[in-house]
XYZ file of C-alpha atoms in Angstrom:
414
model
C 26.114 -3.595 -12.348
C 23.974 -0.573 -10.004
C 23.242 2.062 -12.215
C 22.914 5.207 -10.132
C 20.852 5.937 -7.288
C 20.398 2.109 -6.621
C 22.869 2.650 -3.940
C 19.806 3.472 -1.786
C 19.346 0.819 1.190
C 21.398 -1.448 -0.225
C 21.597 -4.549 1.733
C 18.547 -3.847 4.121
C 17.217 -7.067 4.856
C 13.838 -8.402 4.516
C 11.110 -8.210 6.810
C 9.070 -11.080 5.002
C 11.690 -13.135 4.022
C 14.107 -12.654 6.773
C 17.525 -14.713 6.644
C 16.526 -16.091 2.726
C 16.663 -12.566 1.158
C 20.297 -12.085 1.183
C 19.510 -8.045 1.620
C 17.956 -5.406 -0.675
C 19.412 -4.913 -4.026
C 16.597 -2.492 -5.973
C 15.998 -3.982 -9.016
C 16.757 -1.500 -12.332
C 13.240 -0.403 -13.018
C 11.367 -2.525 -10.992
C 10.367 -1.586 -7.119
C 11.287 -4.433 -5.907
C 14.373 -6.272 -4.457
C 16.297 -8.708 -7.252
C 17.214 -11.111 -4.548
C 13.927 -11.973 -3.281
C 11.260 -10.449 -5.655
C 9.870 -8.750 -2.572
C 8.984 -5.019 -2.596
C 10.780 -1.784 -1.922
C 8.153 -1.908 1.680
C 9.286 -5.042 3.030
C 12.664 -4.376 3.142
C 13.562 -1.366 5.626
C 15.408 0.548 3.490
C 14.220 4.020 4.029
C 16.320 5.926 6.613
C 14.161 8.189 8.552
C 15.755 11.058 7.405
C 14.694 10.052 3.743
C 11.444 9.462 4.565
C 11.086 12.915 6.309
C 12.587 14.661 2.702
C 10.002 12.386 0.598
C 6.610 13.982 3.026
C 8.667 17.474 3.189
C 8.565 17.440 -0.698
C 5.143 16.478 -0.698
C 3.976 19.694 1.956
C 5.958 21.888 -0.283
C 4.181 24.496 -2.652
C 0.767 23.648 -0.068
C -0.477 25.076 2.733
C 1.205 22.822 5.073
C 4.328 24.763 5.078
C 4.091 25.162 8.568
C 4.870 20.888 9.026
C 8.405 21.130 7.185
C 11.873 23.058 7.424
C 14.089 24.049 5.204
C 17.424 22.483 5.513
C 20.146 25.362 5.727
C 22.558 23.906 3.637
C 20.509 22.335 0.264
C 17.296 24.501 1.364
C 15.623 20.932 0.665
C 12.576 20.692 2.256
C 11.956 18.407 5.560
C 9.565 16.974 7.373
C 9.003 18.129 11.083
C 7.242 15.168 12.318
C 5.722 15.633 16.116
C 7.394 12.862 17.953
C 6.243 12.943 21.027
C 7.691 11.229 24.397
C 5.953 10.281 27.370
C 7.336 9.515 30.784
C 5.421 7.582 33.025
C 7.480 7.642 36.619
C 6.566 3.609 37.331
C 7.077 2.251 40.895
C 9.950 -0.444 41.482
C 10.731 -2.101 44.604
C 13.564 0.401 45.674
C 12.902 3.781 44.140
C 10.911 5.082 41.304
C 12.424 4.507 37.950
C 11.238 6.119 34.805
C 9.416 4.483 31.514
C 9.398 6.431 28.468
C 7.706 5.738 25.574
C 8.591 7.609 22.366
C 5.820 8.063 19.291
C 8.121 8.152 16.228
C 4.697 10.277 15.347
C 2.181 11.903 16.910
C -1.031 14.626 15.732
C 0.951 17.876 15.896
C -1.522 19.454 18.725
C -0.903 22.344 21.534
C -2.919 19.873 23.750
C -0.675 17.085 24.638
C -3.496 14.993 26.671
C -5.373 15.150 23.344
C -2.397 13.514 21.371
C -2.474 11.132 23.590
C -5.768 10.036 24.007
C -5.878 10.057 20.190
C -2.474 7.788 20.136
C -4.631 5.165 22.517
C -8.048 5.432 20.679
C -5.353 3.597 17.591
C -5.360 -0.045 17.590
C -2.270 -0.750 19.617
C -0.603 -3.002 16.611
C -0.714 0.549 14.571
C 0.543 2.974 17.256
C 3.840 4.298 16.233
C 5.488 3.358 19.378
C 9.681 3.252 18.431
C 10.585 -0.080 18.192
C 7.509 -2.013 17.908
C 5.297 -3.631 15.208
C 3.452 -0.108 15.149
C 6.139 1.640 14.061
C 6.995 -0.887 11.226
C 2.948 -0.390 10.193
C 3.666 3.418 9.978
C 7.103 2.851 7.894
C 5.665 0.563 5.351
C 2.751 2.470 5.130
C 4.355 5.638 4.483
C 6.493 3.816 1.893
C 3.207 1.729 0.200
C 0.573 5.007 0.319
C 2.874 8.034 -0.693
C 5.271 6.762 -3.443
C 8.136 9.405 -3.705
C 7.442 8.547 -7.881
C 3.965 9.278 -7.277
C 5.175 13.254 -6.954
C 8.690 13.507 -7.538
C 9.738 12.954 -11.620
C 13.123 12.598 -10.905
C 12.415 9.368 -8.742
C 10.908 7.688 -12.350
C 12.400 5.454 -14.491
C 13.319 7.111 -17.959
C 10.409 9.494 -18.531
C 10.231 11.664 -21.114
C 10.475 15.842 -21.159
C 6.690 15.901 -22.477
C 5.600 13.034 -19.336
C 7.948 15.002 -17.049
C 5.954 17.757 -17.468
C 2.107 16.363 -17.607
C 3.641 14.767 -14.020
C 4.363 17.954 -12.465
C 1.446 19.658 -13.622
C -0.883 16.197 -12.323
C 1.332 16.725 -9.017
C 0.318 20.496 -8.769
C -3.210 19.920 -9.399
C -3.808 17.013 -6.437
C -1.929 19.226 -4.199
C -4.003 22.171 -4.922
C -7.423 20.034 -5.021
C -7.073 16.945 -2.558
C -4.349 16.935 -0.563
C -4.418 17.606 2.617
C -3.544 16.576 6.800
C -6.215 15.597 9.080
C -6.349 17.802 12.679
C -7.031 16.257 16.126
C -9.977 18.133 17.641
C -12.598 17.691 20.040
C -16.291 17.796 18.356
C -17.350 20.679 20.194
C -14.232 22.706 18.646
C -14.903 21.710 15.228
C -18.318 22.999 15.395
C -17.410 26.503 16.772
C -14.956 26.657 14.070
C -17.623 25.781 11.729
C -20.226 28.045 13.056
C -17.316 31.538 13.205
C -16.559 30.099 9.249
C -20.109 30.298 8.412
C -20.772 34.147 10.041
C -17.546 35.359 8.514
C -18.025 33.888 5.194
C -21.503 33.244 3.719
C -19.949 32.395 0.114
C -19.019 29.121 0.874
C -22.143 27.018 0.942
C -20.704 23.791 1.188
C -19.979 24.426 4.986
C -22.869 26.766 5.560
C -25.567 24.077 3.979
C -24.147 21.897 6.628
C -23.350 23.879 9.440
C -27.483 24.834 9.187
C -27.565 21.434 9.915
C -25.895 21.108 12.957
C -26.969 24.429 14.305
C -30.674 23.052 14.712
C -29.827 20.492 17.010
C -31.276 21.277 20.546
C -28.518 21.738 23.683
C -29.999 18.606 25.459
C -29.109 16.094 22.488
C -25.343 17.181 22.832
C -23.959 14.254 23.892
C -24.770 12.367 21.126
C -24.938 14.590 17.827
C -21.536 14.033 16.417
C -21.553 10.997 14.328
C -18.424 9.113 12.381
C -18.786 9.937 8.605
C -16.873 6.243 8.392
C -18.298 4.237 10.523
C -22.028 6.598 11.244
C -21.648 5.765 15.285
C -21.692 8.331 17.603
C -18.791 9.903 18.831
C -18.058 10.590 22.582
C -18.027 14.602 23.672
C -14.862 14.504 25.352
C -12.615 11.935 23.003
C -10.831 13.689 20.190
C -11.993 13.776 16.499
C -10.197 13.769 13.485
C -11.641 16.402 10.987
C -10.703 16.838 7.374
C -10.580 20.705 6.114
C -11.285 19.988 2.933
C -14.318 17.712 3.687
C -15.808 20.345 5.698
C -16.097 21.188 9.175
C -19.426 19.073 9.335
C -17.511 15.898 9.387
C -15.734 14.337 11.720
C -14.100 10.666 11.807
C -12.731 8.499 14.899
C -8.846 8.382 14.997
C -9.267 4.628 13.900
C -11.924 5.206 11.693
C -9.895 7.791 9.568
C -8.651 5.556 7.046
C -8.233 5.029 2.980
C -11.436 3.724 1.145
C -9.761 1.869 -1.000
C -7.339 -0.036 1.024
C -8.914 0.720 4.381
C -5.567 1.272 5.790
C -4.701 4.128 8.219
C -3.897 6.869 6.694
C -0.022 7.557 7.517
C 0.209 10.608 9.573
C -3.175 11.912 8.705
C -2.069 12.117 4.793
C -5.085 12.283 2.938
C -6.470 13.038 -0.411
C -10.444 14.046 -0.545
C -11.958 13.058 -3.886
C -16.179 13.168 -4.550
C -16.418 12.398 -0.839
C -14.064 10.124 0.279
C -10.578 9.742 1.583
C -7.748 8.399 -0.021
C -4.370 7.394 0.796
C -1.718 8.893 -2.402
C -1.544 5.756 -3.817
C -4.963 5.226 -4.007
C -6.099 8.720 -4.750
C -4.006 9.128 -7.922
C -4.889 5.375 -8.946
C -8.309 7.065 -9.195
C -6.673 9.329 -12.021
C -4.186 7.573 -13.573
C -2.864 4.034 -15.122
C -0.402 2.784 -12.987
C 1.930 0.143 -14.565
C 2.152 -2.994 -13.003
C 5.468 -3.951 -14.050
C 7.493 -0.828 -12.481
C 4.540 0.428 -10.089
C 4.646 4.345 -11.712
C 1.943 6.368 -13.191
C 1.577 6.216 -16.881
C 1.742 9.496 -18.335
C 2.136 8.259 -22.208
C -1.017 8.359 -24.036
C 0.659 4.620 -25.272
C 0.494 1.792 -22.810
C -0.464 -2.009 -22.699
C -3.486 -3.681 -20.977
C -3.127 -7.318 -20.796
C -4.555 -9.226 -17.488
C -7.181 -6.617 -16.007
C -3.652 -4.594 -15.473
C -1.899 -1.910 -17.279
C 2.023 -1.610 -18.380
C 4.258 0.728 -19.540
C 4.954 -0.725 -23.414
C 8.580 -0.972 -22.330
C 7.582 -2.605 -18.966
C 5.087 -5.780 -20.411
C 7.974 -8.508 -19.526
C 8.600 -11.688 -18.392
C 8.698 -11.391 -14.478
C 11.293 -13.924 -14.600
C 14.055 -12.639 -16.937
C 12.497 -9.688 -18.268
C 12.517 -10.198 -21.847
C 9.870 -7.815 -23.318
C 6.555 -10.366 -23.822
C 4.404 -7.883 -26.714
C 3.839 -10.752 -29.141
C 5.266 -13.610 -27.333
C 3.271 -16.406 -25.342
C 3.111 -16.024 -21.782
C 1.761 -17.549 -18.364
C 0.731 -15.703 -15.613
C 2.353 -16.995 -12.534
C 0.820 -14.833 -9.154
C -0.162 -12.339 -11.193
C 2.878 -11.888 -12.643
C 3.334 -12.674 -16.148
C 6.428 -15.497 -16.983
C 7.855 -16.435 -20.797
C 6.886 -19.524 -21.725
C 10.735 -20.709 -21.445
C 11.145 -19.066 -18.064
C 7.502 -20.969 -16.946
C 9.148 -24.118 -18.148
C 12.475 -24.077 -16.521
C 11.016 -22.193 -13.050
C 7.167 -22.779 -12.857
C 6.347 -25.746 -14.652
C 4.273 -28.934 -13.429
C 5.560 -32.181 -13.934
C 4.571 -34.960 -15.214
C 4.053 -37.817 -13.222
C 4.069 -40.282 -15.848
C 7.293 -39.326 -18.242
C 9.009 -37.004 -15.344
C 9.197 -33.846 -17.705
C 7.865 -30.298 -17.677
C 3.906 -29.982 -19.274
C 3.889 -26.960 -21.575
C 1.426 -24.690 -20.877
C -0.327 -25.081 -23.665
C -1.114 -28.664 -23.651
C -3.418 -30.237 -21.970
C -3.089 -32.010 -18.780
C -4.813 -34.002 -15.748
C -4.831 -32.595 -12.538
C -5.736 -34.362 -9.262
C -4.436 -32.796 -5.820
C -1.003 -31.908 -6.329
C -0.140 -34.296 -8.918
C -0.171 -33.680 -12.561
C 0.236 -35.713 -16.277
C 0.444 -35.144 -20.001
C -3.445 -36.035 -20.823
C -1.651 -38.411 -23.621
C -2.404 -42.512 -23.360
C 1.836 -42.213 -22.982
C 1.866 -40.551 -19.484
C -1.899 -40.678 -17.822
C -2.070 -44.908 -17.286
C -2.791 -47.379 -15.177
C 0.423 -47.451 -12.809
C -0.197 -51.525 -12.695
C -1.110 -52.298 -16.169
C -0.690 -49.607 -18.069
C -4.484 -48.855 -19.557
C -5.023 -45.545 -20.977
C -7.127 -44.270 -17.997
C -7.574 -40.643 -20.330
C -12.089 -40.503 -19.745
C -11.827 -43.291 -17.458
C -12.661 -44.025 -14.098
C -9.208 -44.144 -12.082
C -8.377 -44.931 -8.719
C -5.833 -42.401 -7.336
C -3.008 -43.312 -4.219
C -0.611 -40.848 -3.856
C 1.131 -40.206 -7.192
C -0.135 -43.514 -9.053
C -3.408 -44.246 -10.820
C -4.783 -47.517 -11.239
C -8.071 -48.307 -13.458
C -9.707 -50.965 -11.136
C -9.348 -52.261 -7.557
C -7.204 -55.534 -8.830
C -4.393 -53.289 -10.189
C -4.335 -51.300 -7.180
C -4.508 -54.407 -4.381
C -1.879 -55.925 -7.488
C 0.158 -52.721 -6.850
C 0.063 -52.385 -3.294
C 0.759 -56.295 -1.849
């Protein structure tokens, strides 16, 4: 049974698992598909129209208002990514035909040469080119790094009116104090801008300390004064730079080099959050605040939640990965990271034993060698010829057998 809203993508298939993920089917509080255990970003789910709502909800109530429209109808806010398309006219043996290539994004700049020299300075694997690997990078990205629950209460699993609103006031707060979209610029025009802020406006000393800086610089060192605040090597006068407002005009990154520090991803569509001097993707930025649970991949916004495993839960969410029966109290195993009931870890997980052919309990002990495992009882680790308890002995391992001396095994083998 789909409760509501779980209509969404149903069916999409799997990008990791291909043909043995019979499609999407969101699971009822966890982000992830019930059919293969895979996430919400491996399946393409996400219509393009959806993902333009989920950034057009994110601009709205910023100063980005100028990236999204307002939908006549629902007045719901949307996106207005720059896709931009290029023609090259390319010569074929009778006449000239036409190649275009579309960007399903593209830095939203008057000068087009500039958006695309800043499209080619990306690694080609990440441009955004329809149809190619690219522009699967930029959808899962944009799925993995902006979470629509990371801003959107309504898109979380069963919170209550008091986490509702400590989540909208947490949302208003990063979009007032970090949030923001990177601008494609050359170096030169970044420090103009910087030098007009600093006459008009003396108040602001974070840009004037800097600017100072920059100003001393002699005209013969041009080519070389910009630097990468990522990556400190100089940047080229005439390639575009990416420049962060609220970092300051006194920094400037490489298109490439304008990535997450946590997850050292690109950041989709020039998304960032700036946070004690570094960039963020969403994700990562309000990990930097906030709990996140591990079982449903939300922000915890209840003063009570579980640690177990160098990870935090949701109380409700601390289950068995397997059947999820709730685990406070019980005994569990922690299969990939993900923790399993001990009957679930039996029946799915377990090794067997290669001496009596049943499941070893977690919780005994065992012998290990290679792939093979046994009960570390005189019953199931012996000598596959004559049966010696080999448990603290010497043993001779071939394949799945173990003998205690060279006899047994040449007795074994002839």
């Amino acid at each position: 049974q789909m409760g509501l809203g779980h209509e969404q993508g149903f069916g999409a298939p799997c990008l990791k698992c291909k043909d043995k993920c019979e499609g999407f089917e969101l699971h009822f509080w966890r982000k992830i598909c019930r059919n293969c255990k895979c996430g919400q970003e491996e399946h393409d789910v996400l219509t393009s129209n959806e993902e333009d709502r989920k950034v057009g909800k994110l601009f709205e109530d910023t100063k980005y208002t100028t990236l999204i429209a307002k939908l006549k109808n629902d007045g719901i806010p949307m996106y207005k990514r720059n896709v931009m398309i290029l023609t090259n006219p390319v010569p074929a043996k009778k006449n000239i035909s036409i190649n275009t290539v579309t960007y399903e994004w593209a830095p939203p700049v008057q000068n087009q040469t500039l958006a695309r020299q800043y499209m080619q300075m990306l690694p080609k694997e990440k441009q955004p080119v329809a149809g190619s690997e690219g522009a699967q990078y930029r959808k899962k990205q944009l799925a993995k790094q902006l979470p629509a629950h990371d801003q959107d209460p309504s898109k979380c699993h069963e919170l209550s009116p008091n986490e509702v609103k400590q989540m909208e006031q947490f949302v208003k707060k990063y979009k007032n104090e970090a949030l923001g979209v990177g601008d494609v610029k050359l170096p030169g025009e970044v420090e103009t801008r910087a030098t007009e802020k600093n006459n008009v406006n003396n108040g602001d000393r974070g840009t004037s300390a800097a600017v100072g800086v920059m100003e001393d610089k002699s005209p013969h060192q041009k080519a070389s004064q910009y630097s990468c605040y990522c990556c400190k090597l100089n940047m080229k006068e005439g390639d575009p730079a990416v420049y962060a407002e609220r970092a300051g005009y006194d920094k400037l990154w490489h298109p490439a080099c304008f990535v997450c520090c946590t997850c050292s991803e690109l950041l989709v569509d020039m998304i960032y959050f700036w946070k004690n001097g570094k960039l963020y993707c969403g994700r990562h930025y309000c990990d930097s605040e906030k709990p996140r649970c591990a079982g449903c991949d939300e922000l915890i916004f209840s003063n009570e939640y579980t640690q177990a495993e160098g990870q935090n839960w949701h109380l409700k969410h601390f289950c068995c990965f397997d059947c999820d029966c709730v685990l406070a109290g019980e005994i569990y195993v922690m299969v990939n990271d993900k923790p399993v009931c001990k009957p679930c870890y039996v029946k799915n997980h377990a090794a067997i034993c290669q001496g009596c052919h049943n499941a070893i309990d977690p919780e005994v002990q065992r012998v290990t060698y290679n792939s093979f495992n046994w009960h570390a009882t005189p019953e199931c680790f012996l000598c596959s010829c004559c049966s010696k308890c080999l448990i603290g002995q010497k043993f001779m391992p071939v394949e799945g057998m173990v003998f205690c001396s060279v006899e047994c095994k040449k007795k074994m083998m002839s």
